[in-house]
Amino acid sequence: MLIYNTLTRQRDEFVPNHKGKVKMYTCGPTVYHFAHIGNLRSYIMEDVLEKYLRYVGYDVKRVMNITDVGHLSSDADTGEDKMLKGARREKKTVMEIAKYYTDAFFADCAKLNIKTPDVVEPATSCIDEFIKVIEALLEKGFAYEAGGNIYFDTSKLSQYYVFNDFKEEDLEVGVREGVEGDENKRNKADFVLWFTKSKFDDQELKWESPWGIGYPGWHIECSCISMKHLGEDLDIHCGGIDNAFPHHTNEIAQSEAYLGHKWCNYWFHVHHLNTNSGKMSKSSGEFLTVSLLESKGYNPLVYRLFCLQSHYRKSLVFSYENLDNATTAYNKLVARIAALLKGEQGEVDKAAFDSLKDGFKAALDNDLNTSLSVTALYDVLKADTTPATKLALIEDFDYVLGLDLVKAAKAAVEAEDAVAESASDDPFVKEIEAKIVERAEAKKAKDYARADAIRAELLEKGVVLVDTKEGTTFKIEK
Ligand code: AMP
Ligand code: ZN
């Protein structure tokens, strides 16, 4: 499989460190608000990646953190903790909102068929691990204390900007957020590992540490939680593209300084979901959630299809018109699968199955081209093979695509059958059916006058008879 690697800036052949096994880490949500559908685009595409790796036979262990402390409103470490802001907004404690929005996040994931990672770990449960790594960084000379906080010293690295050719003067992160820079920093790119002093002294959650009572920085969480559950090496690290700098850059800096060797081989970044007015962001307060889409009558899985229809490395513009088009596409797919379920299905043709499956894999092997993998689904529907083969392939692909297509088609057929069944209990329908039998018998006996009289009699009652090759059906006119 070829996968684009932000670290090498090219599509690399995916080869995990340990044969047959994949260690995968995902930056989890900051749980101070609902996840918006932009965040969820990242999690959908990461879910497809994880499932595809499992589909082709890897034993995947995926770990995700929950950021419930330390993510400041400015990436330059000078703003207020986002969790505290959220707690104040809702007049609740930080732990109350962390629980509420963590549960809401997983409820949204379930609606979108996003699998829960094998390990989910909140940052607040790993304080000892953070302290251990920060102590080691201080000991090795990669960190320093200034103004009560512990900082990572980026000048100690031979290369800090691993993902791109940023120049420091272009990285006015603090200024971008409208807050002043931190004068304790020896170098502009240095970042906080542990806070004991900040302008925002009402930080709710604080812990004892060798440097005084305080709380961890955001970046250290992901390095430590990954190492705790996946050990000293990592195959794939995922996140939205905004995480590449500074978050992932800082994760690499501190992890490799601590370990003394390379940490993670592949960096998978999902590009943003935008609206016509720009990037969708939680902090702007203007964002769309899965519940909002549901309240407008959209099936969450239609949003998943909408995401799959475009490549994860392209930014995607959300509009209701685009979502309506995805709804039409989804409903058509379900209707075509329902038609397959209703007829004779025959046997699975192994040769056709394998060749169509190859098409699906070729799409995803090419840097997770989900849009072509959806095309492979249409190729199955168009193929000259048995319905049984098509249904088996669609079920097989759906392990990765997660669109519940066969499930939705079965539900549609069952609903149709239920309508037909309730109609057959109706005395009026029974009367019509009896008349149809009587008319067929009259025609057989060449009593056309009687047959026509029955047709006319029914028409009087608003019933139109339709003669087809398979027999006579009827329509009740309003
Ligand atoms: P957060 O909860 O803000 O920590 O973000 C959770 C994940 O969503 C991170 O991987 C972000 O990079 C990602 N993300 C944030 N905004 C967007 C967006 N508009 N489109 C796609 N992914 C996003
Ligand atoms: Zn992270």
GROMACS .gro file of C-alpha atoms in nm, residues 161-472:
model
  312
  161TYR     CA    1   1.087   2.176   1.165
  162VAL     CA    2   1.060   1.822   1.034
  163PHE     CA    3   0.744   1.859   0.825
  164ASN     CA    4   0.816   2.170   0.627
  165ASP     CA    5   1.045   2.459   0.569
  166PHE     CA    6   0.881   2.701   0.809
  167LYS     CA    7   1.088   2.995   0.914
  168GLU     CA    8   1.056   3.102   1.275
  169GLU     CA    9   0.958   3.456   1.189
  170ASP     CA   10   0.661   3.317   0.994
  171LEU     CA   11   0.537   3.132   1.298
  172GLU     CA   12   0.364   3.407   1.485
  173VAL     CA   13   0.131   3.157   1.643
  174GLY     CA   14   0.069   3.357   1.958
  175VAL     CA   15   0.012   3.680   1.773
  176ARG     CA   16  -0.230   3.501   1.540
  177GLU     CA   17  -0.455   3.424   1.834
  178GLY     CA   18  -0.439   3.778   1.966
  179VAL     CA   19  -0.226   3.698   2.274
  180GLU     CA   20   0.122   3.810   2.367
  181GLY     CA   21   0.429   3.591   2.329
  182ASP     CA   22   0.584   3.417   2.631
  183GLU     CA   23   0.898   3.598   2.746
  184ASN     CA   24   1.029   3.297   2.936
  185LYS     CA   25   1.102   3.112   2.613
  186ARG     CA   26   1.466   3.101   2.510
  187ASN     CA   27   1.368   3.033   2.148
  188LYS     CA   28   1.049   3.131   1.979
  189ALA     CA   29   0.960   2.768   1.894
  190ASP     CA   30   1.013   2.637   2.250
  191PHE     CA   31   0.701   2.500   2.409
  192VAL     CA   32   0.571   2.428   2.758
  193LEU     CA   33   0.598   2.077   2.901
  194TRP     CA   34   0.466   2.165   3.246
  195PHE     CA   35   0.298   2.481   3.375
  196THR     CA   36   0.316   2.597   3.732
  197LYS     CA   37   0.267   2.961   3.643
  198SER     CA   38   0.040   3.109   3.389
  199LYS     CA   39  -0.162   3.424   3.368
  200PHE     CA   40  -0.469   3.210   3.421
  201ASP     CA   41  -0.431   3.105   3.782
  202ASP     CA   42  -0.783   2.970   3.819
  203GLN     CA   43  -0.682   2.648   3.636
  204GLU     CA   44  -0.915   2.396   3.799
  205LEU     CA   45  -0.711   2.077   3.775
  206LYS     CA   46  -0.358   2.085   3.915
  207TRP     CA   47  -0.119   1.818   4.033
  208GLU     CA   48   0.192   1.795   4.252
  209SER     CA   49   0.515   1.776   4.054
  210PRO     CA   50   0.889   1.810   4.124
  211TRP     CA   51   0.854   2.170   3.992
  212GLY     CA   52   0.556   2.272   4.202
  213ILE     CA   53   0.180   2.236   4.167
  214GLY     CA   54   0.071   2.264   3.807
  215TYR     CA   55  -0.052   2.094   3.493
  216PRO     CA   56   0.093   1.943   3.176
  217GLY     CA   57   0.126   2.103   2.834
  218TRP     CA   58  -0.087   1.961   2.552
  219HIS     CA   59   0.188   1.812   2.334
  220ILE     CA   60   0.344   1.591   2.601
  221GLU     CA   61   0.014   1.401   2.639
  222CYS     CA   62   0.021   1.238   2.302
  223SER     CA   63   0.389   1.134   2.320
  224CYS     CA   64   0.342   0.977   2.663
  225ILE     CA   65   0.007   0.809   2.596
  226SER     CA   66   0.144   0.659   2.275
  227MET     CA   67   0.458   0.530   2.448
  228LYS     CA   68   0.255   0.397   2.741
  229HIS     CA   69   0.043   0.172   2.521
  230LEU     CA   70   0.249   0.121   2.205
  231GLY     CA   71   0.606   0.126   2.333
  232GLU     CA   72   0.905   0.310   2.191
  233ASP     CA   73   0.811   0.295   1.825
  234LEU     CA   74   0.504   0.383   1.626
  235ASP     CA   75   0.402   0.298   1.269
  236ILE     CA   76   0.135   0.560   1.195
  237HIS     CA   77   0.036   0.878   1.371
  238CYS     CA   78  -0.285   1.047   1.252
  239GLY     CA   79  -0.453   1.382   1.293
  240GLY     CA   80  -0.599   1.676   1.110
  241ILE     CA   81  -0.354   1.883   0.906
  242ASP     CA   82  -0.366   2.171   1.157
  243ASN     CA   83  -0.202   1.934   1.406
  244ALA     CA   84   0.115   1.897   1.193
  245PHE     CA   85   0.247   2.221   1.337
  246PRO     CA   86   0.306   2.283   1.620
  247HIS     CA   87   0.145   1.981   1.788
  248HIS     CA   88   0.297   1.691   1.594
  249THR     CA   89   0.625   1.874   1.538
  250ASN     CA   90   0.652   1.911   1.917
  251GLU     CA   91   0.552   1.550   1.974
  252ILE     CA   92   0.838   1.435   1.749
  253ALA     CA   93   1.084   1.674   1.915
  254GLN     CA   94   1.017   1.557   2.270
  255SER     CA   95   0.963   1.186   2.190
  256GLU     CA   96   1.285   1.150   1.992
  257ALA     CA   97   1.483   1.358   2.242
  258TYR     CA   98   1.354   1.129   2.518
  259LEU     CA   99   1.399   0.801   2.331
  260GLY     CA  100   1.724   0.886   2.154
  261HIS     CA  101   1.599   0.733   1.829
  262LYS     CA  102   1.337   0.774   1.558
  263TRP     CA  103   0.985   0.742   1.692
  264CYS     CA  104   0.718   0.730   1.422
  265ASN     CA  105   0.757   0.633   1.055
  266TYR     CA  106   0.436   0.754   0.886
  267TRP     CA  107   0.242   1.074   0.948
  268PHE     CA  108  -0.113   1.069   0.809
  269HIS     CA  109  -0.285   1.407   0.797
  270VAL     CA  110  -0.643   1.470   0.694
  271HIS     CA  111  -0.711   1.806   0.531
  272HIS     CA  112  -0.984   2.035   0.650
  273LEU     CA  113  -1.352   2.053   0.604
  274ASN     CA  114  -1.435   2.412   0.520
  275THR     CA  115  -1.749   2.610   0.476
  276ASN     CA  116  -1.779   2.890   0.226
  277SER     CA  117  -1.666   3.125   0.502
  278GLY     CA  118  -1.351   2.923   0.588
  279LYS     CA  119  -1.230   2.644   0.817
  280MET     CA  120  -1.486   2.497   1.050
  281SER     CA  121  -1.355   2.542   1.404
  282LYS     CA  122  -1.481   2.478   1.754
  283SER     CA  123  -1.334   2.795   1.899
  284SER     CA  124  -1.522   3.018   1.654
  285GLY     CA  125  -1.841   2.871   1.803
  286GLU     CA  126  -1.997   2.843   1.456
  287PHE     CA  127  -1.996   2.483   1.356
  288LEU     CA  128  -2.215   2.197   1.244
  289THR     CA  129  -2.267   1.883   1.446
  290VAL     CA  130  -2.401   1.539   1.359
  291SER     CA  131  -2.709   1.605   1.574
  292LEU     CA  132  -2.781   1.921   1.378
  293LEU     CA  133  -2.765   1.727   1.049
  294GLU     CA  134  -2.997   1.464   1.198
  295SER     CA  135  -3.243   1.730   1.310
  296LYS     CA  136  -3.257   1.846   0.948
  297GLY     CA  137  -3.344   1.491   0.842
  298TYR     CA  138  -3.002   1.374   0.716
  299ASN     CA  139  -2.877   1.022   0.777
  300PRO     CA  140  -2.530   1.050   0.944
  301LEU     CA  141  -2.403   0.778   0.710
  302VAL     CA  142  -2.477   1.008   0.417
  303TYR     CA  143  -2.220   1.245   0.568
  304ARG     CA  144  -1.977   0.953   0.583
  305LEU     CA  145  -2.040   0.885   0.213
  306PHE     CA  146  -1.991   1.255   0.138
  307CYS     CA  147  -1.648   1.237   0.304
  308LEU     CA  148  -1.555   0.916   0.123
  309GLN     CA  149  -1.636   1.075  -0.212
  310SER     CA  150  -1.331   1.299  -0.188
  311HIS     CA  151  -0.965   1.241  -0.114
  312TYR     CA  152  -0.845   1.295   0.243
  313ARG     CA  153  -0.556   1.514   0.124
  314LYS     CA  154  -0.783   1.770  -0.038
  315SER     CA  155  -0.977   2.023   0.159
  316LEU     CA  156  -1.348   1.966   0.130
  317VAL     CA  157  -1.620   2.229   0.116
  318PHE     CA  158  -1.938   2.151   0.302
  319SER     CA  159  -2.273   2.269   0.172
  320TYR     CA  160  -2.625   2.138   0.213
  321GLU     CA  161  -2.649   2.108  -0.163
  322ASN     CA  162  -2.350   1.872  -0.163
  323LEU     CA  163  -2.506   1.675   0.120
  324ASP     CA  164  -2.834   1.651  -0.073
  325ASN     CA  165  -2.641   1.506  -0.368
  326ALA     CA  166  -2.480   1.252  -0.136
  327THR     CA  167  -2.828   1.163  -0.002
  328THR     CA  168  -2.952   1.096  -0.356
  329ALA     CA  169  -2.645   0.882  -0.430
  330TYR     CA  170  -2.690   0.688  -0.104
  331ASN     CA  171  -3.060   0.624  -0.162
  332LYS     CA  172  -2.998   0.508  -0.519
  333LEU     CA  173  -2.731   0.265  -0.401
  334VAL     CA  174  -2.969   0.127  -0.138
  335ALA     CA  175  -3.250   0.090  -0.394
  336ARG     CA  176  -3.023  -0.098  -0.636
  337ILE     CA  177  -2.908  -0.332  -0.360
  338ALA     CA  178  -3.270  -0.383  -0.249
  339ALA     CA  179  -3.354  -0.491  -0.605
  340LEU     CA  180  -3.076  -0.752  -0.583
  341LEU     CA  181  -3.220  -0.884  -0.258
  342LYS     CA  182  -3.569  -0.925  -0.404
  343GLY     CA  183  -3.480  -1.145  -0.702
  344GLU     CA  184  -3.314  -1.483  -0.751
  345GLN     CA  185  -2.960  -1.455  -0.620
  346GLY     CA  186  -2.775  -1.756  -0.759
  347GLU     CA  187  -2.430  -1.863  -0.645
  348VAL     CA  188  -2.121  -1.655  -0.566
  349ASP     CA  189  -1.886  -1.655  -0.866
  350LYS     CA  190  -1.538  -1.674  -0.712
  351ALA     CA  191  -1.348  -1.544  -1.017
  352ALA     CA  192  -1.574  -1.239  -1.054
  353PHE     CA  193  -1.559  -1.179  -0.678
  354ASP     CA  194  -1.179  -1.178  -0.677
  355SER     CA  195  -1.137  -0.954  -0.978
  356LEU     CA  196  -1.386  -0.693  -0.851
  357LYS     CA  197  -1.227  -0.704  -0.507
  358ASP     CA  198  -0.890  -0.636  -0.671
  359GLY     CA  199  -1.036  -0.313  -0.813
  360PHE     CA  200  -1.148  -0.203  -0.468
  361LYS     CA  201  -0.809  -0.280  -0.315
  362ALA     CA  202  -0.621  -0.107  -0.596
  363ALA     CA  203  -0.813   0.214  -0.516
  364LEU     CA  204  -0.734   0.205  -0.144
  365ASP     CA  205  -0.376   0.084  -0.195
  366ASN     CA  206  -0.319   0.406  -0.384
  367ASP     CA  207  -0.297   0.648  -0.091
  368LEU     CA  208  -0.643   0.558   0.036
  369ASN     CA  209  -0.836   0.674  -0.268
  370THR     CA  210  -1.180   0.640  -0.112
  371SER     CA  211  -1.354   0.812  -0.398
  372LEU     CA  212  -1.232   0.542  -0.637
  373SER     CA  213  -1.326   0.277  -0.381
  374VAL     CA  214  -1.685   0.408  -0.403
  375THR     CA  215  -1.657   0.384  -0.783
  376ALA     CA  216  -1.554   0.020  -0.732
  377LEU     CA  217  -1.890  -0.026  -0.559
  378TYR     CA  218  -2.071   0.101  -0.871
  379ASP     CA  219  -1.854  -0.133  -1.082
  380VAL     CA  220  -1.989  -0.421  -0.875
  381LEU     CA  221  -2.349  -0.314  -0.933
  382LYS     CA  222  -2.290  -0.283  -1.308
  383ALA     CA  223  -2.091  -0.608  -1.341
  384ASP     CA  224  -2.215  -0.903  -1.541
  385THR     CA  225  -2.231  -1.147  -1.251
  386THR     CA  226  -2.483  -1.302  -1.013
  387PRO     CA  227  -2.667  -1.098  -0.746
  388ALA     CA  228  -2.510  -1.331  -0.487
  389THR     CA  229  -2.162  -1.225  -0.600
  390LYS     CA  230  -2.260  -0.859  -0.593
  391LEU     CA  231  -2.414  -0.881  -0.247
  392ALA     CA  232  -2.110  -1.066  -0.110
  393LEU     CA  233  -1.878  -0.798  -0.251
  394ILE     CA  234  -2.084  -0.508  -0.119
  395GLU     CA  235  -2.085  -0.666   0.229
  396ASP     CA  236  -1.711  -0.722   0.200
  397PHE     CA  237  -1.634  -0.361   0.095
  398ASP     CA  238  -1.864  -0.227   0.364
  399TYR     CA  239  -1.628  -0.355   0.634
  400VAL     CA  240  -1.404  -0.066   0.524
  401LEU     CA  241  -1.655   0.183   0.386
  402GLY     CA  242  -1.891   0.153   0.685
  403LEU     CA  243  -2.200   0.269   0.497
  404ASP     CA  244  -2.440  -0.009   0.613
  405LEU     CA  245  -2.564  -0.042   0.255
  406VAL     CA  246  -2.689  -0.400   0.271
  407LYS     CA  247  -2.841  -0.338   0.613
  408ALA     CA  248  -3.029  -0.034   0.476
  409ALA     CA  249  -3.141  -0.229   0.169
  410LYS     CA  250  -3.270  -0.517   0.385
  411ALA     CA  251  -3.461  -0.267   0.597
  412ALA     CA  252  -3.612  -0.114   0.280
  413VAL     CA  253  -3.724  -0.456   0.152
  414GLU     CA  254  -3.871  -0.546   0.492
  415ALA     CA  255  -4.059  -0.216   0.502
  416GLU     CA  256  -4.199  -0.283   0.153
  417ASP     CA  257  -4.305  -0.634   0.256
  418ALA     CA  258  -4.476  -0.499   0.567
  419VAL     CA  259  -4.676  -0.253   0.355
  420ALA     CA  260  -4.772  -0.532   0.113
  421GLU     CA  261  -4.871  -0.759   0.403
  422SER     CA  262  -5.089  -0.503   0.572
  423ALA     CA  263  -5.254  -0.431   0.236
  424SER     CA  264  -5.334  -0.801   0.188
  425ASP     CA  265  -5.532  -0.802   0.517
  426ASP     CA  266  -5.749  -0.521   0.389
  427PRO     CA  267  -6.105  -0.651   0.297
  428PHE     CA  268  -6.121  -0.415  -0.004
  429VAL     CA  269  -5.790  -0.555  -0.137
  430LYS     CA  270  -5.925  -0.909  -0.080
  431GLU     CA  271  -6.237  -0.821  -0.277
  432ILE     CA  272  -6.024  -0.684  -0.567
  433GLU     CA  273  -5.807  -0.996  -0.567
  434ALA     CA  274  -6.117  -1.218  -0.581
  435LYS     CA  275  -6.249  -1.013  -0.877
  436ILE     CA  276  -5.912  -1.048  -1.056
  437VAL     CA  277  -5.933  -1.429  -1.018
  438GLU     CA  278  -6.294  -1.426  -1.141
  439ARG     CA  279  -6.197  -1.211  -1.443
  440ALA     CA  280  -5.907  -1.445  -1.531
  441GLU     CA  281  -6.147  -1.742  -1.520
  442ALA     CA  282  -6.404  -1.557  -1.738
  443LYS     CA  283  -6.131  -1.479  -1.994
  444LYS     CA  284  -6.024  -1.844  -1.991
  445ALA     CA  285  -6.387  -1.944  -2.063
  446LYS     CA  286  -6.387  -1.680  -2.343
  447ASP     CA  287  -6.662  -1.490  -2.156
  448TYR     CA  288  -6.511  -1.151  -2.253
  449ALA     CA  289  -6.830  -0.963  -2.169
  450ARG     CA  290  -6.805  -1.078  -1.808
  451ALA     CA  291  -6.432  -0.999  -1.797
  452ASP     CA  292  -6.497  -0.643  -1.924
  453ALA     CA  293  -6.785  -0.600  -1.680
  454ILE     CA  294  -6.554  -0.685  -1.389
  455ARG     CA  295  -6.295  -0.433  -1.515
  456ALA     CA  296  -6.564  -0.165  -1.541
  457GLU     CA  297  -6.711  -0.249  -1.201
  458LEU     CA  298  -6.368  -0.211  -1.038
  459LEU     CA  299  -6.296   0.112  -1.227
  460GLU     CA  300  -6.615   0.253  -1.082
  461LYS     CA  301  -6.459   0.196  -0.737
  462GLY     CA  302  -6.137   0.368  -0.845
  463VAL     CA  303  -5.944   0.047  -0.913
  464VAL     CA  304  -5.742   0.028  -1.235
  465LEU     CA  305  -5.643  -0.319  -1.353
  466VAL     CA  306  -5.303  -0.356  -1.520
  467ASP     CA  307  -5.238  -0.665  -1.730
  468THR     CA  308  -4.870  -0.768  -1.742
  469LYS     CA  309  -4.682  -1.074  -1.865
  470GLU     CA  310  -4.668  -1.200  -1.508
  471GLY     CA  311  -5.042  -1.156  -1.451
  472THR     CA  312  -5.286  -0.884  -1.351
   0.00000   0.00000   0.00000
